[in-house]
């Protein structure tokens, strides 16, 4: 096995585990609400979950949480969604490139948090379990996305 494949498998495993933990910490219903419409006045996100996302849920958070679901449900996680000729093309594209997409979001919107974690400078006790698992998911996804780009010819 090449080092790229091994690093990618470890990074994806970290992303799957931390993504599951984040979704369970926030709650599946709130996680779905974050993706669909976090500003719905009829179904507001609770204050503790808002704090997980720095007090405000923006577009990058919504894409990242969608990445949590596709990572958990995809072939790296539970295997409930996978590439198939019967899928619409955008679903196959999403499944194929989600590590790269979430990695780009992690790099561009959460770079300081992710690099703090990678460098070993993160003070885990300063954050909630949900926030820590969210940043760990983003870091694992960024590494997996980067290595996926290295693998492509």
Coordinates of N, CA, C and O in Angstrom, one line a residue:
X1 N 0.8 -1.2 0.0 CA 0.0 0.0 0.0 C 0.9 1.2 0.0 O 1.8 1.3 0.8
X2 N 0.6 2.2 -0.8 CA 1.3 3.4 -0.9 C 1.1 4.3 0.3 O 0.1 4.2 1.0
X3 N 2.0 5.2 0.6 CA 1.9 6.1 1.8 C 0.7 7.0 1.6 O 0.0 7.3 2.6
X4 N 0.4 7.4 0.3 CA -0.8 8.2 0.1 C -2.1 7.5 0.5 O -2.9 8.1 1.1
X5 N -2.2 6.3 0.0 CA -3.4 5.5 0.3 C -3.6 5.3 1.8 O -4.7 5.4 2.4
X6 N -2.5 5.0 2.5 CA -2.5 4.8 3.9 C -2.9 6.0 4.7 O -3.7 6.0 5.6
X7 N -2.3 7.2 4.3 CA -2.6 8.4 5.0 C -4.1 8.8 4.7 O -4.8 9.2 5.6
X8 N -4.5 8.6 3.5 CA -5.9 8.9 3.1 C -6.9 8.0 4.0 O -7.9 8.5 4.5
X9 N -6.6 6.7 4.1 CA -7.5 5.8 4.9 C -7.5 6.2 6.3 O -8.6 6.2 6.9
X10 N -6.4 6.6 6.9 CA -6.4 7.1 8.3 C -7.2 8.4 8.4 O -8.0 8.5 9.4
X11 N -6.9 9.3 7.5 CA -7.6 10.6 7.6 C -9.1 10.4 7.4 O -9.9 11.1 8.1
X12 N -9.5 9.6 6.5 CA -11.0 9.3 6.3 C -11.6 8.6 7.6 O -12.7 9.0 8.0
X13 N -10.8 7.7 8.2 CA -11.3 7.1 9.4 C -11.5 8.1 10.5 O -12.5 8.1 11.2
X14 N -10.6 9.0 10.6 CA -10.7 10.1 11.6 C -11.9 10.9 11.3 O -12.7 11.3 12.2
X15 N -12.1 11.3 10.0 CA -13.3 12.1 9.6 C -14.6 11.4 9.9 O -15.5 12.0 10.4
X16 N -14.6 10.1 9.6 CA -15.9 9.3 9.9 C -16.2 9.3 11.4 O -17.3 9.6 11.8
X17 N -15.2 8.9 12.2 CA -15.4 8.8 13.6 C -15.8 10.2 14.2 O -16.7 10.3 15.0
X18 N -15.0 11.2 13.9 CA -15.3 12.5 14.5 C -16.6 13.1 13.9 O -17.4 13.8 14.6
X19 N -16.9 12.8 12.6 CA -18.2 13.2 12.1 C -19.4 12.6 12.8 O -20.4 13.2 13.0
X20 N -19.3 11.3 13.1 CA -20.4 10.6 13.8 C -20.5 11.2 15.2 O -21.6 11.5 15.6
X21 N -19.4 11.5 15.9 CA -19.4 12.0 17.2 C -20.0 13.4 17.1 O -20.9 13.8 18.0
X22 N -19.7 14.2 16.1 CA -20.2 15.6 16.0 C -21.7 15.5 15.8 O -22.5 16.2 16.4
X23 N -22.2 14.7 14.8 CA -23.6 14.6 14.5 C -24.4 14.1 15.7 O -25.5 14.7 16.0
X24 N -23.9 13.2 16.5 CA -24.6 12.8 17.7 C -24.5 13.8 18.8 O -25.5 14.0 19.6
X25 N -23.4 14.6 18.9 CA -23.3 15.6 19.9 C -24.3 16.8 19.6 O -25.0 17.3 20.5
X26 N -24.4 17.1 18.4 CA -25.3 18.2 18.0 C -26.7 17.7 18.0 O -27.7 18.5 18.3
X27 N -26.9 16.5 17.6 CA -28.2 15.9 17.4 C -28.5 15.8 15.9 O -28.3 16.7 15.2
X28 N -29.0 14.6 15.5 CA -29.2 14.4 14.1 C -30.2 15.4 13.5 O -30.0 15.9 12.5
X29 N -31.3 15.7 14.3 CA -32.3 16.7 13.8 C -31.7 18.1 13.6 O -31.9 18.7 12.6
X30 N -30.9 18.5 14.6 CA -30.2 19.8 14.4 C -29.2 19.8 13.3 O -29.1 20.8 12.5
X31 N -28.5 18.7 13.1 CA -27.5 18.6 12.0 C -28.2 18.7 10.7 O -27.8 19.4 9.8
X32 N -29.4 18.0 10.5 CA -30.2 18.1 9.3 C -30.7 19.5 9.1 O -30.6 20.1 8.0
X33 N -31.1 20.1 10.2 CA -31.6 21.5 10.1 C -30.5 22.5 9.7 O -30.8 23.4 9.0
X34 N -29.3 22.2 10.1 CA -28.2 23.1 9.7 C -28.0 23.1 8.2 O -27.8 24.1 7.6
X35 N -28.1 21.9 7.7 CA -27.9 21.8 6.2 C -29.1 22.4 5.5 O -28.9 23.1 4.5
X36 N -30.3 22.1 5.9 CA -31.5 22.6 5.2 C -31.8 24.0 5.4 O -32.0 24.8 4.4
X37 N -31.9 24.5 6.6 CA -32.2 25.9 6.9 C -32.0 26.2 8.3 O -32.9 26.1 9.2
X38 N -30.8 26.7 8.7 CA -30.5 26.9 10.1 C -31.2 28.2 10.6 O -31.2 28.3 11.9
X39 N -31.8 29.0 9.8 CA -32.5 30.2 10.2 C -34.0 30.1 10.3 O -34.7 31.1 10.4
X40 N -34.5 28.9 10.2 CA -35.9 28.6 10.2 C -36.5 29.0 11.5 O -36.2 28.4 12.5
X41 N -37.4 30.1 11.6 CA -37.9 30.5 12.9 C -38.8 29.5 13.5 O -39.0 29.5 14.8
X42 N -39.4 28.6 12.7 CA -40.2 27.5 13.3 C -39.5 26.3 13.9 O -40.1 25.5 14.6
X43 N -38.2 26.3 13.6 CA -37.4 25.2 14.1 C -36.0 25.7 14.3 O -35.0 25.3 13.7
X44 N -35.8 26.5 15.4 CA -34.5 27.2 15.6 C -33.5 26.2 16.2 O -33.8 25.2 16.8
X45 N -32.2 26.4 15.8 CA -31.1 25.7 16.4 C -30.9 26.2 17.8 O -30.9 27.4 18.1
X46 N -30.7 25.2 18.7 CA -30.5 25.6 20.1 C -29.2 26.3 20.4 O -28.3 26.2 19.6
X47 N -29.1 27.1 21.4 CA -28.0 28.0 21.7 C -26.7 27.2 21.8 O -25.6 27.6 21.4
X48 N -26.7 26.0 22.5 CA -25.5 25.2 22.6 C -25.0 24.7 21.3 O -23.8 24.7 21.1
X49 N -25.9 24.3 20.4 CA -25.4 23.9 19.0 C -24.9 25.1 18.2 O -24.0 25.0 17.5
X50 N -25.5 26.3 18.4 CA -25.0 27.5 17.7 C -23.6 27.8 18.2 O -22.7 28.1 17.4
X51 N -23.3 27.6 19.5 CA -22.0 27.8 20.1 C -21.0 26.9 19.4 O -19.8 27.2 19.2
X52 N -21.4 25.7 19.0 CA -20.5 24.7 18.4 C -19.9 25.3 17.1 O -18.8 25.1 16.7
X53 N -20.7 26.1 16.4 CA -20.4 26.8 15.2 C -20.0 28.2 15.3 O -20.1 29.0 14.4
X54 N -19.5 28.6 16.5 CA -19.1 29.9 16.8 C -20.2 31.0 16.9 O -19.9 32.2 16.8
X55 N -21.4 30.5 17.2 CA -22.5 31.4 17.4 C -23.3 31.8 16.1 O -24.3 32.4 16.2
X56 N -22.8 31.4 15.0 CA -23.4 31.7 13.7 C -23.1 30.6 12.7 O -22.0 30.1 12.6
X57 N -24.2 30.2 12.1 CA -24.0 29.1 11.1 C -24.1 29.8 9.7 O -25.1 30.4 9.3
X58 N -23.0 29.6 9.0 CA -22.9 30.2 7.6 C -22.9 29.1 6.5 O -23.0 27.9 6.8
X59 N -22.7 29.6 5.3 CA -22.7 28.7 4.2 C -21.6 27.6 4.3 O -21.8 26.4 4.0
X60 N -20.4 28.0 4.8 CA -19.3 27.0 4.9 C -19.7 25.9 6.0 O -19.3 24.8 5.8
X61 N -20.3 26.3 7.0 CA -20.8 25.3 8.0 C -21.8 24.4 7.4 O -21.7 23.2 7.7
X62 N -22.7 24.9 6.6 CA -23.7 24.1 6.0 C -23.1 23.1 5.0 O -23.5 21.9 5.0
X63 N -22.1 23.5 4.3 CA -21.4 22.6 3.3 C -20.6 21.5 4.1 O -20.6 20.3 3.8
X64 N -20.0 22.0 5.2 CA -19.2 21.0 6.0 C -20.1 20.0 6.7 O -19.7 18.8 6.7
X65 N -21.2 20.4 7.2 CA -22.1 19.4 7.8 C -22.7 18.5 6.8 O -22.9 17.3 7.0
X66 N -23.0 19.0 5.6 CA -23.4 18.1 4.5 C -22.3 17.1 4.2 O -22.6 15.9 4.0
X67 N -21.1 17.6 4.3 CA -19.9 16.6 4.2 C -19.9 15.6 5.3 O -19.5 14.5 5.0
X68 N -20.3 16.0 6.5 CA -20.4 15.0 7.6 C -21.3 13.9 7.2 O -21.0 12.7 7.3
X69 N -22.5 14.3 6.7 CA -23.5 13.2 6.3 C -23.0 12.4 5.1 O -23.1 11.1 5.2
X70 N -22.4 13.0 4.1 CA -22.0 12.1 3.0 C -20.8 11.3 3.4 O -20.7 10.1 2.9
X71 N -19.9 11.7 4.3 CA -18.8 10.9 4.8 C -19.3 9.7 5.6 O -18.9 8.6 5.4
X72 N -20.3 10.0 6.5 CA -20.8 9.0 7.4 C -21.6 7.9 6.5 O -21.4 6.7 6.7
X73 N -22.4 8.4 5.6 CA -23.3 7.5 4.9 C -22.6 6.9 3.6 O -23.1 5.9 3.1
X74 N -21.5 7.5 3.2 CA -20.8 7.0 2.0 C -20.0 5.7 2.3 O -20.1 5.1 3.3
X75 N -19.2 5.4 1.2 CA -18.5 4.1 1.3 C -17.4 4.1 2.4 O -17.1 3.0 2.8
X76 N -16.9 5.2 2.8 CA -15.9 5.2 3.9 C -16.6 5.0 5.2 O -15.9 4.6 6.2
X77 N -17.9 5.2 5.3 CA -18.6 5.1 6.6 C -19.5 3.9 6.6 O -19.1 2.7 6.5
X78 N -20.8 4.1 6.6 CA -21.8 3.1 6.7 C -22.1 2.4 5.3 O -22.7 1.3 5.3
X79 N -21.6 3.0 4.2 CA -21.8 2.4 2.9 C -23.3 2.4 2.4 O -23.6 1.7 1.5
X80 N -24.1 3.4 2.9 CA -25.5 3.4 2.5 C -25.6 4.2 1.2 O -26.6 4.0 0.5
X81 N -24.7 5.1 0.9 CA -24.7 5.7 -0.5 C -23.4 5.4 -1.1 O -22.4 5.4 -0.5
X82 N -23.5 5.1 -2.4 CA -22.3 4.8 -3.2 C -22.5 5.2 -4.6 O -23.6 5.4 -5.1
X83 N -21.4 5.3 -5.3 CA -21.5 5.5 -6.8 C -22.2 4.4 -7.4 O -22.0 3.2 -7.1
X84 N -23.1 4.7 -8.4 CA -23.9 3.7 -9.1 C -24.4 4.3 -10.4 O -24.6 5.5 -10.5
X85 N -24.5 3.5 -11.4 CA -25.0 3.9 -12.7 C -26.5 4.4 -12.5 O -26.9 5.2 -13.4
X86 N -27.2 3.9 -11.5 CA -28.6 4.3 -11.3 C -28.7 5.7 -10.6 O -29.8 6.2 -10.6
X87 N -27.6 6.2 -10.1 CA -27.7 7.5 -9.4 C -27.7 8.6 -10.4 O -27.1 8.5 -11.5
X88 N -28.3 9.8 -10.1 CA -28.1 10.9 -11.0 C -26.6 11.3 -11.0 O -25.9 11.1 -10.0
X89 N -26.1 11.8 -12.1 CA -24.7 12.1 -12.1 C -24.2 13.0 -11.0 O -23.1 12.8 -10.5
X90 N -25.0 14.0 -10.6 CA -24.5 14.9 -9.5 C -24.2 14.1 -8.2 O -23.3 14.5 -7.4
X91 N -25.0 13.1 -7.9 CA -24.8 12.3 -6.7 C -23.4 11.6 -6.8 O -22.7 11.5 -5.9
X92 N -23.2 11.0 -8.0 CA -21.9 10.3 -8.1 C -20.7 11.3 -8.0 O -19.7 11.0 -7.4
X93 N -20.9 12.5 -8.6 CA -19.8 13.5 -8.5 C -19.6 13.9 -7.0 O -18.5 14.0 -6.6
X94 N -20.7 14.1 -6.3 CA -20.7 14.5 -4.9 C -20.0 13.4 -4.1 O -19.1 13.7 -3.3
X95 N -20.3 12.2 -4.3 CA -19.7 11.1 -3.6 C -18.2 11.0 -3.9 O -17.3 10.9 -3.0
X96 N -17.8 11.2 -5.1 CA -16.4 11.1 -5.5 C -15.6 12.2 -5.0 O -14.5 12.0 -4.5
X97 N -16.1 13.4 -5.0 CA -15.3 14.6 -4.7 C -15.6 15.3 -3.4 O -15.0 16.3 -3.1
X98 N -16.4 14.7 -2.5 CA -16.7 15.3 -1.3 C -15.5 15.5 -0.4 O -15.4 16.5 0.2
X99 N -14.5 14.5 -0.3 CA -13.4 14.8 0.5 C -12.6 16.0 0.0 O -12.1 16.8 0.9
X100 N -12.5 16.2 -1.2 CA -11.8 17.4 -1.8 C -12.6 18.7 -1.5 O -12.1 19.7 -1.1
X101 N -13.9 18.6 -1.7 CA -14.8 19.8 -1.4 C -14.7 20.2 0.0 O -14.5 21.4 0.4
X102 N -14.9 19.2 1.0 CA -14.8 19.6 2.4 C -13.4 20.0 2.8 O -13.2 20.9 3.6
X103 N -12.4 19.4 2.2 CA -11.0 19.8 2.4 C -10.8 21.2 2.0 O -10.1 22.0 2.7
X104 N -11.3 21.6 0.9 CA -11.2 23.0 0.4 C -11.9 24.0 1.4 O -11.4 25.0 1.8
X105 N -13.1 23.6 1.8 CA -13.8 24.4 2.8 C -13.0 24.5 4.1 O -12.9 25.6 4.7
X106 N -12.5 23.4 4.6 CA -11.7 23.4 5.8 C -10.5 24.3 5.7 O -10.2 25.0 6.6
X107 N -9.8 24.2 4.5 CA -8.6 25.0 4.3 C -8.9 26.5 4.2 O -8.3 27.3 4.8
X108 N -10.0 26.8 3.5 CA -10.3 28.2 3.2 C -11.0 28.9 4.4 O -10.7 30.1 4.7
X109 N -11.9 28.2 5.0 CA -12.7 28.8 6.1 C -12.3 28.5 7.5 O -12.6 29.3 8.4
X110 N -11.6 27.4 7.7 CA -11.3 27.0 9.0 C -9.8 26.7 9.2 O -9.4 25.9 10.0
X111 N -9.0 27.3 8.3 CA -7.6 27.0 8.2 C -6.8 27.2 9.5 O -6.0 26.3 9.9
X112 N -7.1 28.2 10.3 CA -6.3 28.4 11.5 C -6.7 27.4 12.5 O -5.8 26.9 13.2
X113 N -8.0 27.0 12.6 CA -8.4 26.0 13.6 C -7.8 24.6 13.2 O -7.3 23.8 14.0
X114 N -7.9 24.3 11.9 CA -7.4 23.0 11.4 C -5.9 22.9 11.6 O -5.4 21.9 12.0
X115 N -5.2 23.9 11.2 CA -3.7 23.9 11.3 C -3.2 23.9 12.8 O -2.2 23.3 13.1
X116 N -4.0 24.5 13.6 CA -3.7 24.5 15.0 C -3.8 23.0 15.5 O -3.0 22.5 16.3
X117 N -4.8 22.3 15.1 CA -5.0 20.9 15.5 C -3.9 20.1 14.9 O -3.2 19.3 15.6
X118 N -3.6 20.2 13.6 CA -2.5 19.4 12.9 C -1.2 19.6 13.6 O -0.4 18.7 13.8
X119 N -0.9 20.9 14.0 CA 0.4 21.2 14.6 C 0.5 20.8 16.0 O 1.6 20.9 16.6
X120 N -0.6 20.4 16.6 CA -0.6 20.0 18.0 C -0.8 21.2 19.0 O -0.5 21.0 20.2
X121 N -1.2 22.3 18.5 CA -1.4 23.5 19.3 C -2.8 23.7 19.9 O -3.0 24.6 20.7
X122 N -3.7 22.9 19.5 CA -5.1 23.0 19.9 C -5.2 22.7 21.4 O -4.7 21.6 21.9
X123 N -5.9 23.5 22.2 CA -6.1 23.2 23.6 C -7.6 22.7 23.6 O -8.5 23.4 23.6
X124 N -7.6 21.3 23.6 CA -8.9 20.6 23.5 C -9.9 21.0 24.6 O -11.1 21.1 24.4
X125 N -9.4 21.3 25.8 CA -10.2 21.6 27.0 C -10.9 22.9 26.8 O -11.9 23.2 27.6
X126 N -10.5 23.8 25.9 CA -11.1 25.1 25.8 C -12.4 25.0 25.0 O -13.1 26.1 24.8
X127 N -12.7 23.9 24.4 CA -13.8 23.8 23.5 C -14.7 22.6 23.9 O -14.3 21.7 24.5
X128 N -16.0 22.6 23.4 CA -16.9 21.5 23.7 C -16.5 20.3 22.9 O -15.8 20.4 21.9
X129 N -17.1 19.2 23.2 CA -16.8 17.9 22.5 C -17.4 18.1 21.0 O -16.7 17.6 20.1
X130 N -18.5 18.8 20.9 CA -19.1 18.9 19.6 C -18.2 19.8 18.7 O -17.9 19.5 17.5
X131 N -17.6 20.9 19.2 CA -16.7 21.8 18.5 C -15.4 21.0 18.2 O -14.9 21.1 17.0
X132 N -14.9 20.3 19.1 CA -13.6 19.6 18.9 C -13.8 18.5 17.8 O -13.0 18.3 16.9
X133 N -15.0 17.8 17.9 CA -15.2 16.8 16.8 C -15.4 17.4 15.5 O -15.0 16.8 14.4
X134 N -16.1 18.6 15.4 CA -16.3 19.3 14.2 C -14.9 19.7 13.5 O -14.7 19.4 12.3
X135 N -14.0 20.2 14.3 CA -12.7 20.6 13.8 C -11.9 19.4 13.4 O -11.2 19.4 12.4
X136 N -12.0 18.3 14.2 CA -11.3 17.1 13.9 C -11.8 16.5 12.6 O -11.0 16.0 11.7
X137 N -13.1 16.6 12.4 CA -13.7 16.1 11.1 C -13.1 17.0 9.9 O -12.7 16.4 8.9
X138 N -13.1 18.3 10.1 CA -12.6 19.1 9.1 C -11.1 18.9 8.8 O -10.7 18.8 7.6
X139 N -10.3 18.6 9.8 CA -8.9 18.3 9.6 C -8.7 17.0 8.9 O -7.9 16.9 8.0
X140 N -9.4 16.0 9.3 CA -9.3 14.7 8.6 C -9.8 14.8 7.2 O -9.1 14.2 6.3
X141 N -10.8 15.6 6.9 CA -11.3 15.8 5.6 C -10.3 16.5 4.7 O -10.1 16.2 3.6
X142 N -9.7 17.6 5.3 CA -8.7 18.3 4.6 C -7.5 17.4 4.2 O -7.0 17.5 3.1
X143 N -7.0 16.6 5.1 CA -5.9 15.7 4.8 C -6.3 14.7 3.8 O -5.6 14.5 2.8
X144 N -7.5 14.1 3.9 CA -8.0 13.2 2.9 C -8.1 13.8 1.6 O -7.8 13.2 0.5
X145 N -8.7 15.0 1.5 CA -8.8 15.7 0.3 C -7.5 16.1 -0.4 O -7.4 15.9 -1.6
X146 N -6.5 16.5 0.4 CA -5.2 16.8 -0.2 C -4.6 15.6 -0.7 O -4.0 15.6 -1.8
X147 N -4.6 14.5 0.0 CA -4.0 13.2 -0.5 C -4.7 12.7 -1.7 O -4.1 12.2 -2.6
X148 N -6.1 12.9 -1.7 CA -6.8 12.5 -2.9 C -6.3 13.2 -4.1 O -6.2 12.6 -5.2
X149 N -6.1 14.5 -4.0 CA -5.5 15.3 -5.1 C -4.2 14.8 -5.5 O -3.8 14.7 -6.7
X150 N -3.3 14.4 -4.6 CA -2.0 13.8 -4.9 C -2.1 12.5 -5.7 O -1.3 12.2 -6.5
X151 N -3.1 11.7 -5.3 CA -3.3 10.4 -6.0 C -3.8 10.5 -7.4 O -3.5 9.6 -8.2
X152 N -4.5 11.5 -7.7 CA -5.1 11.7 -9.1 C -4.0 11.9 -10.1 O -3.1 12.8 -9.9
X153 N -4.1 11.2 -11.2 CA -3.1 11.4 -12.3 C -3.6 12.3 -13.4 O -4.6 12.4 -13.8

